[in-house]
């Protein structure tokens, strides 16, 4: 179970926070709230009711706290949010409350007292991780009379104190504000002394904002994937010469996937909530009315053709469905009673099959995440036995092959067991990874790259496709110069470049960043990914600059030339090539066919359609040929029983689209395609053709888009083309 947490944020909203300093485009408050919103939304994304947060406003116009009526030092401090789980409605309300005020007074230390009282009332003496975060400009005077008592109470309650100041000096970060106001300097000094006494954190907002792009690693608790016995030999052997060790298996490497999105609909005014909200909006316990969102629930119905019912289709309950397997063009049904026939009966266990030397194993055979196998917790006998087994494999430089069944009746896996002993000897385990079966191996063979063999079997030493010695030497030099293992390491204790712990998944963390940003900023553009996420997606600029000479030599040795951009052929503008005899066959054919209507044969539509386009220059003739060919495609779809004509129709559509694009007849294709989609989804082509429409979408046979080279040809916009294929 996750630890309980209670965090109180104290935010300075005084009049001075509305100002801009040191060339920043944001006010001090907006700049500071980048840090606060990021912390609050990160906690919200955990969606745990045990992570509580509260917000206090410092130097506010009002004095909304329980202590203000008895003591003037607590004036201009307001509790914006009591300690509790912050949800999206609370976040929206806080955004409306946290705005610059007109107040210039308000004591930072008094705000700390109110935060301590809030934590004491909520957490009492229960086990909580307590934390107070003070974000201030330090431009208000502070009363330091009771600092010692306050610090003692913070330490006694185990509260983590974090003080972040706008443009505060930080020698460790090498930041110093020039021309600091005397009042701010005095307040900053007092707050730093409090942080030092409480063993807290004191820093500048400059560093805090810059580190927002630093990815946050998610700590996970170990969950065993297998608990059982590692056996060598037959456990049922009556002679008892079987090795059995109680072990547990945990993941070592596992892909962390980005959060998945959910579909929702904005509730109209007057509608009642039908379910809980989406991401970052869990059950609101009655606050769903404020959220204004409803989950979208997917439903599925099963229908069979039945001429005896209205509409020709009858709905079948899910309970009446039977499972089966495709067998050619038919299906082989399997009843529930026979379903066990398709299931291999297995028992959970990890059985050693044999051993192989390290040198005989090919690393490309690993096909899964890696896991660690350790002895059963609290079992010293198993720990001793497994340690002996690990050291035996390590000393003999061998791996073990084992058969793994994680649960009863689960499919068996073949895994490799490799010993792992840390240098200090304090950690020993087996690392396992899945091995392929014979059916999993893809033994593809390709032509060799280092030799050319002629048809007669002769091996050529020199060929235009074979690199010469100069090219090999230039390539070897360039590869050595781009070596990253020594990049940036000038001394023996230099820092390694691109360490594993510094390389983060860009997509994963950018999605997290975008979700947090959008939660706090419903409008506006999401900022680009942090530099640390894209740092290792390209070579270092200094390394590219230093290896420019080697690259130029490689380009010269390889005789690299820039390929001109490929231009699409425009058949309408192409010049006809005449033979040496000056007898233009195409012209004669066109003359003989002048005035005759074009004809596209249904028996050989593709060839006859292409020929019809070549024999006519009249736009009406092109339109007539396109109309005939479109009708042929529709007829093929109509006659497609069980998908027998689908491939033929798709190929005809692909050729139709290419020809219309080459002839710059964008509008003609788009008009036909829109009408074809209407007939297809309107069941005007002999029934339900949604599967064929899915094929059209997967083949990307959508509308032709207008290009810069061909304006005014009836092409669709990029948005229209995308919408055409995305919707029904």
Short mmCIF file of C-alpha atoms in Angstrom, two decimals, residues 9-479:
data_model
loop_
_atom_site.label_atom_id
_atom_site.label_comp_id
_atom_site.label_asym_id
_atom_site.label_seq_id
_atom_site.Cartn_x
_atom_site.Cartn_y
_atom_site.Cartn_z
CA UNK A 9 1.49 24.84 -0.70
CA UNK A 10 1.90 28.45 0.45
CA UNK A 11 1.76 30.79 -2.54
CA UNK A 12 2.65 34.47 -2.43
CA UNK A 13 -0.02 36.36 -4.44
CA UNK A 14 0.92 39.87 -3.30
CA UNK A 15 0.84 42.92 -5.53
CA UNK A 16 4.57 42.64 -6.29
CA UNK A 17 3.98 39.19 -7.83
CA UNK A 18 2.15 40.85 -10.73
CA UNK A 19 5.37 42.50 -11.89
CA UNK A 20 7.87 41.18 -14.42
CA UNK A 21 11.57 41.11 -13.64
CA UNK A 22 14.87 40.38 -15.38
CA UNK A 23 13.43 40.39 -18.89
CA UNK A 24 10.88 37.63 -18.33
CA UNK A 25 7.69 37.69 -20.39
CA UNK A 26 5.65 36.26 -17.49
CA UNK A 27 4.76 37.92 -14.23
CA UNK A 28 6.43 36.54 -11.12
CA UNK A 29 3.18 34.81 -10.10
CA UNK A 30 2.64 33.13 -13.47
CA UNK A 31 6.28 32.07 -13.52
CA UNK A 32 6.03 30.62 -10.00
CA UNK A 33 2.75 28.86 -10.77
CA UNK A 34 4.47 26.85 -13.51
CA UNK A 35 6.25 25.06 -10.68
CA UNK A 36 3.21 24.81 -8.38
CA UNK A 37 0.79 23.57 -11.05
CA UNK A 38 3.28 20.95 -12.16
CA UNK A 39 3.61 19.61 -8.61
CA UNK A 40 -0.14 19.65 -7.95
CA UNK A 41 -1.12 17.99 -11.25
CA UNK A 42 1.60 15.36 -10.84
CA UNK A 43 0.05 14.36 -7.52
CA UNK A 44 -3.44 14.44 -9.08
CA UNK A 45 -2.36 12.07 -11.85
CA UNK A 46 -1.58 9.41 -9.22
CA UNK A 47 -5.33 9.24 -8.51
CA UNK A 48 -4.80 8.15 -4.91
CA UNK A 49 -7.09 9.22 -2.11
CA UNK A 50 -4.16 9.04 0.31
CA UNK A 51 -2.17 11.82 -1.42
CA UNK A 52 -3.66 14.98 0.08
CA UNK A 53 -2.90 18.58 -0.80
CA UNK A 54 -3.81 21.99 0.57
CA UNK A 55 -3.22 25.52 -0.70
CA UNK A 56 -2.72 28.76 1.26
CA UNK A 57 -2.61 32.23 -0.25
CA UNK A 58 -0.09 34.71 1.18
CA UNK A 59 -0.55 38.51 0.98
CA UNK A 60 -4.16 38.22 -0.11
CA UNK A 61 -6.74 40.99 0.01
CA UNK A 62 -8.84 39.04 2.54
CA UNK A 63 -7.91 37.15 5.70
CA UNK A 64 -9.73 33.82 5.50
CA UNK A 65 -8.15 31.71 8.24
CA UNK A 66 -9.13 30.70 11.79
CA UNK A 67 -6.30 32.62 13.50
CA UNK A 68 -6.80 36.03 11.89
CA UNK A 69 -9.62 37.03 14.28
CA UNK A 70 -7.35 36.63 17.35
CA UNK A 71 -3.98 37.85 16.04
CA UNK A 72 -3.23 40.65 13.57
CA UNK A 73 -0.06 38.91 12.36
CA UNK A 74 -2.23 36.35 10.52
CA UNK A 75 -4.02 38.94 8.40
CA UNK A 76 -3.81 38.86 4.59
CA UNK A 77 -3.49 35.07 4.63
CA UNK A 78 -6.28 32.94 3.14
CA UNK A 79 -6.82 29.19 2.98
CA UNK A 80 -7.73 28.51 -0.65
CA UNK A 81 -7.95 24.72 -0.30
CA UNK A 82 -8.24 22.60 2.82
CA UNK A 83 -6.09 19.47 2.93
CA UNK A 84 -7.74 16.78 0.83
CA UNK A 85 -7.65 15.13 -2.56
CA UNK A 86 -7.62 17.81 -5.26
CA UNK A 87 -9.78 16.99 -8.27
CA UNK A 88 -10.36 18.84 -11.53
CA UNK A 89 -13.20 21.04 -10.17
CA UNK A 90 -10.92 22.05 -7.28
CA UNK A 91 -8.11 22.82 -9.73
CA UNK A 92 -10.41 25.05 -11.77
CA UNK A 93 -11.52 26.87 -8.64
CA UNK A 94 -7.91 27.39 -7.52
CA UNK A 95 -7.03 28.87 -10.92
CA UNK A 96 -9.71 31.51 -10.37
CA UNK A 97 -8.49 32.24 -6.81
CA UNK A 98 -4.75 32.43 -7.40
CA UNK A 99 -4.45 35.85 -9.03
CA UNK A 100 -2.33 38.86 -8.02
CA UNK A 101 -3.89 40.87 -5.18
CA UNK A 102 -3.51 44.51 -4.19
CA UNK A 103 -2.06 43.66 -0.79
CA UNK A 104 1.53 44.45 0.15
CA UNK A 105 1.44 43.00 3.68
CA UNK A 106 1.46 39.41 4.86
CA UNK A 107 3.90 37.42 6.98
CA UNK A 108 5.57 34.34 5.46
CA UNK A 109 6.28 32.86 8.88
CA UNK A 110 2.64 33.31 9.97
CA UNK A 111 1.61 31.39 6.85
CA UNK A 112 3.92 28.57 7.98
CA UNK A 113 2.08 28.47 11.33
CA UNK A 114 -1.29 28.11 9.56
CA UNK A 115 0.11 25.32 7.38
CA UNK A 116 1.41 23.51 10.48
CA UNK A 117 -2.02 23.80 12.10
CA UNK A 118 -3.73 22.39 8.97
CA UNK A 119 -1.39 19.38 8.91
CA UNK A 120 -1.81 18.81 12.65
CA UNK A 121 -5.62 18.83 12.42
CA UNK A 122 -5.69 16.52 9.39
CA UNK A 123 -2.89 14.06 10.11
CA UNK A 124 -2.97 14.08 13.91
CA UNK A 125 -0.42 11.45 15.00
CA UNK A 126 -1.10 9.10 12.11
CA UNK A 127 1.68 7.92 9.81
CA UNK A 128 1.89 10.54 7.06
CA UNK A 129 4.61 12.02 4.89
CA UNK A 130 4.18 15.69 5.84
CA UNK A 131 5.45 18.50 3.63
CA UNK A 132 5.15 22.30 3.38
CA UNK A 133 6.17 24.13 0.20
CA UNK A 134 6.54 27.93 0.46
CA UNK A 135 6.75 29.84 -2.84
CA UNK A 136 7.36 33.53 -2.18
CA UNK A 137 8.94 36.65 -3.61
CA UNK A 138 10.26 37.66 -0.18
CA UNK A 139 9.11 41.27 -0.66
CA UNK A 140 7.03 41.33 2.53
CA UNK A 141 8.35 41.90 6.03
CA UNK A 142 8.51 38.91 8.41
CA UNK A 143 8.22 38.61 12.20
CA UNK A 144 11.03 36.39 13.54
CA UNK A 145 10.09 36.51 17.25
CA UNK A 146 8.78 32.90 17.45
CA UNK A 147 11.05 31.29 14.86
CA UNK A 148 12.69 28.91 17.33
CA UNK A 149 9.36 27.48 18.59
CA UNK A 150 8.04 27.13 15.04
CA UNK A 151 11.16 25.30 13.88
CA UNK A 152 11.01 22.96 16.87
CA UNK A 153 7.41 22.06 16.05
CA UNK A 154 8.27 21.45 12.38
CA UNK A 155 11.06 19.07 13.39
CA UNK A 156 8.93 17.38 16.04
CA UNK A 157 6.11 16.69 13.55
CA UNK A 158 8.57 15.44 10.93
CA UNK A 159 7.50 18.03 8.35
CA UNK A 160 9.66 18.45 5.25
CA UNK A 161 10.07 22.17 4.62
CA UNK A 162 10.77 23.45 1.10
CA UNK A 163 11.25 27.18 0.52
CA UNK A 164 11.40 28.37 -3.10
CA UNK A 165 12.04 32.06 -3.69
CA UNK A 166 11.56 34.20 -6.77
CA UNK A 167 15.09 35.30 -7.74
CA UNK A 168 16.54 34.15 -4.41
CA UNK A 169 20.32 33.80 -4.32
CA UNK A 170 21.68 30.26 -4.51
CA UNK A 171 25.48 29.80 -4.43
CA UNK A 172 25.19 26.08 -5.21
CA UNK A 173 23.29 26.91 -8.41
CA UNK A 174 25.56 29.89 -9.06
CA UNK A 175 22.70 32.39 -9.19
CA UNK A 176 22.73 35.84 -7.60
CA UNK A 177 20.27 38.69 -8.11
CA UNK A 178 21.92 42.04 -8.56
CA UNK A 179 20.50 45.16 -6.92
CA UNK A 180 18.32 43.23 -4.46
CA UNK A 181 15.76 45.21 -2.42
CA UNK A 182 16.85 45.50 1.28
CA UNK A 183 13.50 44.19 2.58
CA UNK A 184 13.72 41.20 0.27
CA UNK A 185 17.32 40.53 1.31
CA UNK A 186 16.31 40.53 4.99
CA UNK A 187 13.32 38.24 4.38
CA UNK A 188 15.43 35.92 2.24
CA UNK A 189 18.05 35.67 4.99
CA UNK A 190 15.41 34.88 7.64
CA UNK A 191 13.78 32.18 5.50
CA UNK A 192 17.15 30.59 4.73
CA UNK A 193 17.91 30.42 8.46
CA UNK A 194 14.56 28.68 9.08
CA UNK A 195 15.27 26.15 6.33
CA UNK A 196 18.70 25.42 7.79
CA UNK A 197 17.34 24.94 11.32
CA UNK A 198 14.57 22.60 10.09
CA UNK A 199 16.96 20.64 7.83
CA UNK A 200 14.77 21.74 4.95
CA UNK A 201 15.41 22.74 1.34
CA UNK A 202 16.07 26.32 0.31
CA UNK A 203 16.44 27.23 -3.34
CA UNK A 204 15.76 29.67 -6.12
CA UNK A 205 12.78 29.48 -8.44
CA UNK A 206 15.11 29.73 -11.42
CA UNK A 207 16.46 26.25 -10.72
CA UNK A 208 13.04 24.84 -9.79
CA UNK A 209 11.47 25.92 -13.09
CA UNK A 210 14.42 24.72 -15.16
CA UNK A 211 14.19 21.27 -13.57
CA UNK A 212 10.50 20.85 -14.40
CA UNK A 213 11.47 19.10 -17.62
CA UNK A 214 13.43 16.49 -15.66
CA UNK A 215 11.52 13.21 -16.07
CA UNK A 216 10.15 11.68 -12.90
CA UNK A 217 10.92 8.04 -12.37
CA UNK A 218 7.98 6.08 -11.06
CA UNK A 219 8.81 3.88 -8.11
CA UNK A 220 7.13 0.49 -8.26
CA UNK A 221 6.77 -2.20 -5.65
CA UNK A 222 8.06 -5.66 -6.62
CA UNK A 223 5.31 -8.07 -7.61
CA UNK A 224 6.27 -11.71 -7.98
CA UNK A 225 5.54 -13.22 -11.39
CA UNK A 226 6.20 -16.75 -10.18
CA UNK A 227 6.59 -18.48 -6.84
CA UNK A 228 7.53 -22.12 -6.85
CA UNK A 229 10.42 -24.53 -7.07
CA UNK A 230 13.46 -24.61 -9.30
CA UNK A 231 14.03 -28.31 -9.92
CA UNK A 232 16.78 -30.38 -11.51
CA UNK A 233 15.70 -33.95 -12.10
CA UNK A 234 12.35 -35.69 -11.69
CA UNK A 235 10.47 -34.50 -8.57
CA UNK A 236 8.54 -37.78 -8.55
CA UNK A 237 11.69 -39.86 -8.38
CA UNK A 238 11.41 -42.22 -5.40
CA UNK A 239 15.18 -42.27 -4.89
CA UNK A 240 15.18 -38.60 -3.85
CA UNK A 241 18.08 -37.52 -6.06
CA UNK A 242 16.29 -34.35 -7.22
CA UNK A 243 17.44 -30.78 -6.62
CA UNK A 244 14.54 -28.52 -5.55
CA UNK A 245 14.97 -24.89 -4.49
CA UNK A 246 12.14 -22.58 -3.44
CA UNK A 247 12.46 -19.45 -5.59
CA UNK A 248 10.60 -16.29 -6.56
CA UNK A 249 10.66 -14.50 -9.92
CA UNK A 250 10.44 -10.70 -10.34
CA UNK A 251 10.69 -8.49 -13.44
CA UNK A 252 14.09 -6.90 -14.08
CA UNK A 253 13.28 -5.02 -17.31
CA UNK A 254 9.69 -4.17 -18.20
CA UNK A 255 8.40 -1.64 -20.72
CA UNK A 256 6.62 1.27 -19.07
CA UNK A 257 3.78 2.31 -21.33
CA UNK A 258 2.38 5.85 -21.53
CA UNK A 259 -1.05 6.47 -20.00
CA UNK A 260 -3.91 5.47 -22.25
CA UNK A 261 -6.56 7.97 -23.25
CA UNK A 262 -10.30 7.57 -22.64
CA UNK A 263 -13.20 8.71 -24.76
CA UNK A 264 -15.66 11.09 -23.15
CA UNK A 265 -18.45 13.45 -24.11
CA UNK A 266 -19.19 16.94 -22.85
CA UNK A 267 -22.48 16.87 -20.98
CA UNK A 268 -25.09 19.34 -22.20
CA UNK A 269 -26.83 21.68 -19.83
CA UNK A 270 -29.62 20.02 -17.89
CA UNK A 271 -28.33 16.47 -18.43
CA UNK A 272 -27.62 14.28 -15.41
CA UNK A 273 -24.32 12.52 -14.92
CA UNK A 274 -24.30 8.91 -16.14
CA UNK A 275 -20.86 7.88 -14.92
CA UNK A 276 -17.57 9.04 -13.53
CA UNK A 277 -15.27 11.37 -15.38
CA UNK A 278 -12.10 10.58 -17.24
CA UNK A 279 -8.40 10.81 -16.53
CA UNK A 280 -7.52 12.99 -13.56
CA UNK A 281 -11.24 13.09 -12.73
CA UNK A 282 -12.14 10.02 -10.66
CA UNK A 283 -15.33 9.56 -8.67
CA UNK A 284 -16.29 12.96 -7.36
CA UNK A 285 -18.69 11.81 -4.66
CA UNK A 286 -21.37 14.16 -5.89
CA UNK A 287 -19.13 16.69 -7.63
CA UNK A 288 -19.66 15.19 -11.09
CA UNK A 289 -22.10 17.99 -11.81
CA UNK A 290 -19.18 20.42 -11.88
CA UNK A 291 -17.02 18.26 -14.11
CA UNK A 292 -19.39 18.32 -17.10
CA UNK A 293 -18.06 15.10 -18.62
CA UNK A 294 -19.45 11.61 -19.07
CA UNK A 295 -17.65 8.41 -19.94
CA UNK A 296 -18.42 6.83 -23.30
CA UNK A 297 -19.37 3.20 -22.86
CA UNK A 298 -18.93 0.90 -25.83
CA UNK A 299 -21.59 -1.68 -26.60
CA UNK A 300 -21.57 -4.64 -28.97
CA UNK A 301 -24.38 -6.61 -30.56
CA UNK A 302 -24.18 -9.83 -32.56
CA UNK A 303 -26.39 -10.33 -35.62
CA UNK A 304 -27.03 -13.12 -38.10
CA UNK A 305 -28.88 -13.01 -41.38
CA UNK A 306 -32.47 -14.18 -41.03
CA UNK A 307 -35.00 -13.54 -43.80
CA UNK A 308 -37.92 -14.32 -41.50
CA UNK A 309 -37.46 -11.20 -39.35
CA UNK A 310 -37.92 -7.55 -40.19
CA UNK A 311 -34.75 -6.08 -41.65
CA UNK A 312 -33.30 -9.47 -42.53
CA UNK A 313 -31.06 -9.63 -39.44
CA UNK A 314 -31.65 -11.20 -36.07
CA UNK A 315 -29.82 -10.27 -32.87
CA UNK A 316 -28.14 -13.19 -31.13
CA UNK A 317 -27.52 -13.12 -27.35
CA UNK A 318 -23.89 -13.46 -26.31
CA UNK A 319 -24.71 -16.60 -24.32
CA UNK A 320 -25.71 -18.43 -27.51
CA UNK A 321 -22.40 -17.81 -29.25
CA UNK A 322 -19.98 -20.71 -29.68
CA UNK A 323 -16.21 -20.53 -29.99
CA UNK A 324 -14.44 -21.98 -32.97
CA UNK A 325 -11.44 -21.84 -35.27
CA UNK A 326 -11.17 -20.88 -38.91
CA UNK A 327 -10.34 -23.83 -41.09
CA UNK A 328 -9.87 -22.66 -44.66
CA UNK A 329 -13.15 -21.05 -45.71
CA UNK A 330 -15.14 -22.79 -42.99
CA UNK A 331 -15.25 -22.66 -39.21
CA UNK A 332 -14.72 -25.54 -36.80
CA UNK A 333 -16.93 -24.97 -33.74
CA UNK A 334 -15.82 -26.27 -30.36
CA UNK A 335 -18.33 -26.67 -27.54
CA UNK A 336 -17.60 -25.78 -23.94
CA UNK A 337 -17.38 -29.44 -23.01
CA UNK A 338 -14.67 -30.03 -25.63
CA UNK A 339 -12.82 -26.79 -24.99
CA UNK A 340 -10.29 -28.53 -22.71
CA UNK A 341 -9.11 -30.49 -25.74
CA UNK A 342 -7.40 -27.34 -27.03
CA UNK A 343 -5.72 -26.60 -23.70
CA UNK A 344 -2.43 -28.19 -22.76
CA UNK A 345 -2.53 -29.49 -19.19
CA UNK A 346 0.51 -28.18 -17.33
CA UNK A 347 1.59 -27.66 -13.74
CA UNK A 348 3.38 -24.60 -12.44
CA UNK A 349 7.12 -25.02 -12.05
CA UNK A 350 10.61 -24.13 -13.22
CA UNK A 351 12.39 -27.26 -14.43
CA UNK A 352 15.98 -27.27 -15.66
CA UNK A 353 16.29 -28.99 -19.04
CA UNK A 354 20.04 -28.78 -19.51
CA UNK A 355 23.15 -26.58 -19.63
CA UNK A 356 25.14 -24.89 -22.39
CA UNK A 357 28.49 -23.03 -22.43
CA UNK A 358 28.32 -19.26 -22.62
CA UNK A 359 30.11 -19.23 -25.98
CA UNK A 360 27.45 -21.41 -27.61
CA UNK A 361 24.63 -18.95 -27.00
CA UNK A 362 23.54 -16.33 -29.55
CA UNK A 363 22.21 -13.16 -27.92
CA UNK A 364 19.72 -12.55 -30.74
CA UNK A 365 17.75 -15.55 -29.48
CA UNK A 366 16.44 -13.59 -26.47
CA UNK A 367 12.85 -12.58 -27.17
CA UNK A 368 11.30 -11.17 -23.99
CA UNK A 369 11.77 -8.95 -20.97
CA UNK A 370 14.31 -10.13 -18.44
CA UNK A 371 13.44 -11.24 -14.90
CA UNK A 372 15.43 -12.06 -11.78
CA UNK A 373 15.10 -15.28 -9.83
CA UNK A 374 15.93 -15.11 -6.13
CA UNK A 375 15.50 -17.44 -3.19
CA UNK A 376 12.22 -17.50 -1.28
CA UNK A 377 12.01 -14.72 1.32
CA UNK A 378 13.04 -15.87 4.78
CA UNK A 379 14.21 -19.27 3.54
CA UNK A 380 17.91 -19.47 4.42
CA UNK A 381 18.19 -23.05 3.17
CA UNK A 382 16.90 -22.05 -0.26
CA UNK A 383 19.21 -19.00 -0.30
CA UNK A 384 22.24 -21.19 0.39
CA UNK A 385 21.24 -23.73 -2.28
CA UNK A 386 20.54 -21.07 -4.94
CA UNK A 387 23.81 -19.28 -4.15
CA UNK A 388 25.71 -22.53 -4.69
CA UNK A 389 23.92 -23.09 -8.00
CA UNK A 390 24.66 -19.52 -9.17
CA UNK A 391 28.36 -19.80 -8.31
CA UNK A 392 28.59 -23.17 -10.07
CA UNK A 393 27.20 -21.66 -13.30
CA UNK A 394 29.47 -18.62 -12.93
CA UNK A 395 32.64 -20.64 -12.39
CA UNK A 396 31.87 -23.06 -15.22
CA UNK A 397 30.88 -20.16 -17.54
CA UNK A 398 27.61 -21.87 -18.38
CA UNK A 399 23.93 -21.07 -18.78
CA UNK A 400 20.97 -23.23 -17.84
CA UNK A 401 17.98 -23.93 -20.08
CA UNK A 402 14.71 -24.34 -18.17
CA UNK A 403 11.03 -24.97 -18.82
CA UNK A 404 8.83 -22.40 -17.09
CA UNK A 405 5.11 -22.64 -16.36
CA UNK A 406 4.01 -19.64 -14.30
CA UNK A 407 0.57 -21.04 -13.38
CA UNK A 408 -1.27 -24.30 -13.78
CA UNK A 409 -2.59 -24.87 -17.32
CA UNK A 410 -0.55 -21.94 -18.66
CA UNK A 411 1.49 -22.49 -21.86
CA UNK A 412 5.06 -23.59 -21.13
CA UNK A 413 7.97 -21.29 -21.92
CA UNK A 414 11.60 -22.04 -22.58
CA UNK A 415 13.90 -19.66 -20.67
CA UNK A 416 17.62 -19.07 -20.35
CA UNK A 417 19.04 -18.81 -16.80
CA UNK A 418 22.22 -16.75 -16.49
CA UNK A 419 24.14 -16.21 -13.23
CA UNK A 420 24.56 -12.63 -11.97
CA UNK A 421 26.98 -11.76 -9.16
CA UNK A 422 27.62 -8.14 -8.26
CA UNK A 423 31.24 -7.06 -7.86
CA UNK A 424 30.91 -6.68 -4.10
CA UNK A 425 29.27 -10.08 -3.80
CA UNK A 426 26.32 -8.70 -1.83
CA UNK A 427 23.74 -9.45 -4.51
CA UNK A 428 23.35 -12.74 -6.34
CA UNK A 429 20.53 -13.90 -8.59
CA UNK A 430 19.63 -15.71 -11.77
CA UNK A 431 18.55 -13.60 -14.74
CA UNK A 432 16.10 -15.30 -17.08
CA UNK A 433 14.85 -14.39 -20.55
CA UNK A 434 12.50 -16.24 -22.87
CA UNK A 435 13.95 -18.37 -25.67
CA UNK A 436 12.20 -19.07 -28.98
CA UNK A 437 10.70 -22.35 -30.08
CA UNK A 438 11.43 -23.65 -33.57
CA UNK A 439 8.31 -21.94 -34.96
CA UNK A 440 9.41 -18.55 -33.59
CA UNK A 441 12.69 -18.38 -35.51
CA UNK A 442 12.69 -16.51 -38.83
CA UNK A 443 15.64 -17.80 -40.86
CA UNK A 444 15.56 -15.33 -43.73
CA UNK A 445 18.47 -15.32 -46.14
CA UNK A 446 19.59 -12.30 -48.13
CA UNK A 447 22.23 -11.69 -50.74
CA UNK A 448 25.73 -11.14 -49.30
CA UNK A 449 27.04 -7.59 -49.16
CA UNK A 450 30.74 -8.40 -49.38
CA UNK A 451 30.78 -10.26 -52.69
CA UNK A 452 29.02 -10.42 -56.05
CA UNK A 453 28.36 -13.78 -57.68
CA UNK A 454 27.46 -13.92 -61.36
CA UNK A 455 24.92 -16.25 -62.93
CA UNK A 456 27.70 -18.63 -63.93
CA UNK A 457 28.90 -18.79 -60.33
CA UNK A 458 31.98 -16.62 -60.76
CA UNK A 459 32.84 -14.43 -57.75
CA UNK A 460 33.77 -10.86 -58.66
CA UNK A 461 36.39 -8.98 -56.64
CA UNK A 462 35.65 -5.59 -58.16
CA UNK A 463 32.16 -4.30 -58.83
CA UNK A 464 30.27 -1.03 -58.60
CA UNK A 465 28.30 -2.49 -55.68
CA UNK A 466 31.44 -3.53 -53.77
CA UNK A 467 33.38 -1.03 -51.64
CA UNK A 468 37.01 -0.45 -52.56
CA UNK A 469 39.89 -0.13 -50.10
CA UNK A 470 39.67 3.67 -49.96
CA UNK A 471 35.99 3.55 -49.10
CA UNK A 472 36.53 0.91 -46.41
CA UNK A 473 39.32 2.95 -44.84
CA UNK A 474 37.29 6.17 -44.94
CA UNK A 475 34.27 4.46 -43.42
CA UNK A 476 36.37 2.86 -40.67
CA UNK A 477 37.96 6.20 -39.81
CA UNK A 478 34.58 7.94 -39.66
CA UNK A 479 33.05 5.27 -37.45
#
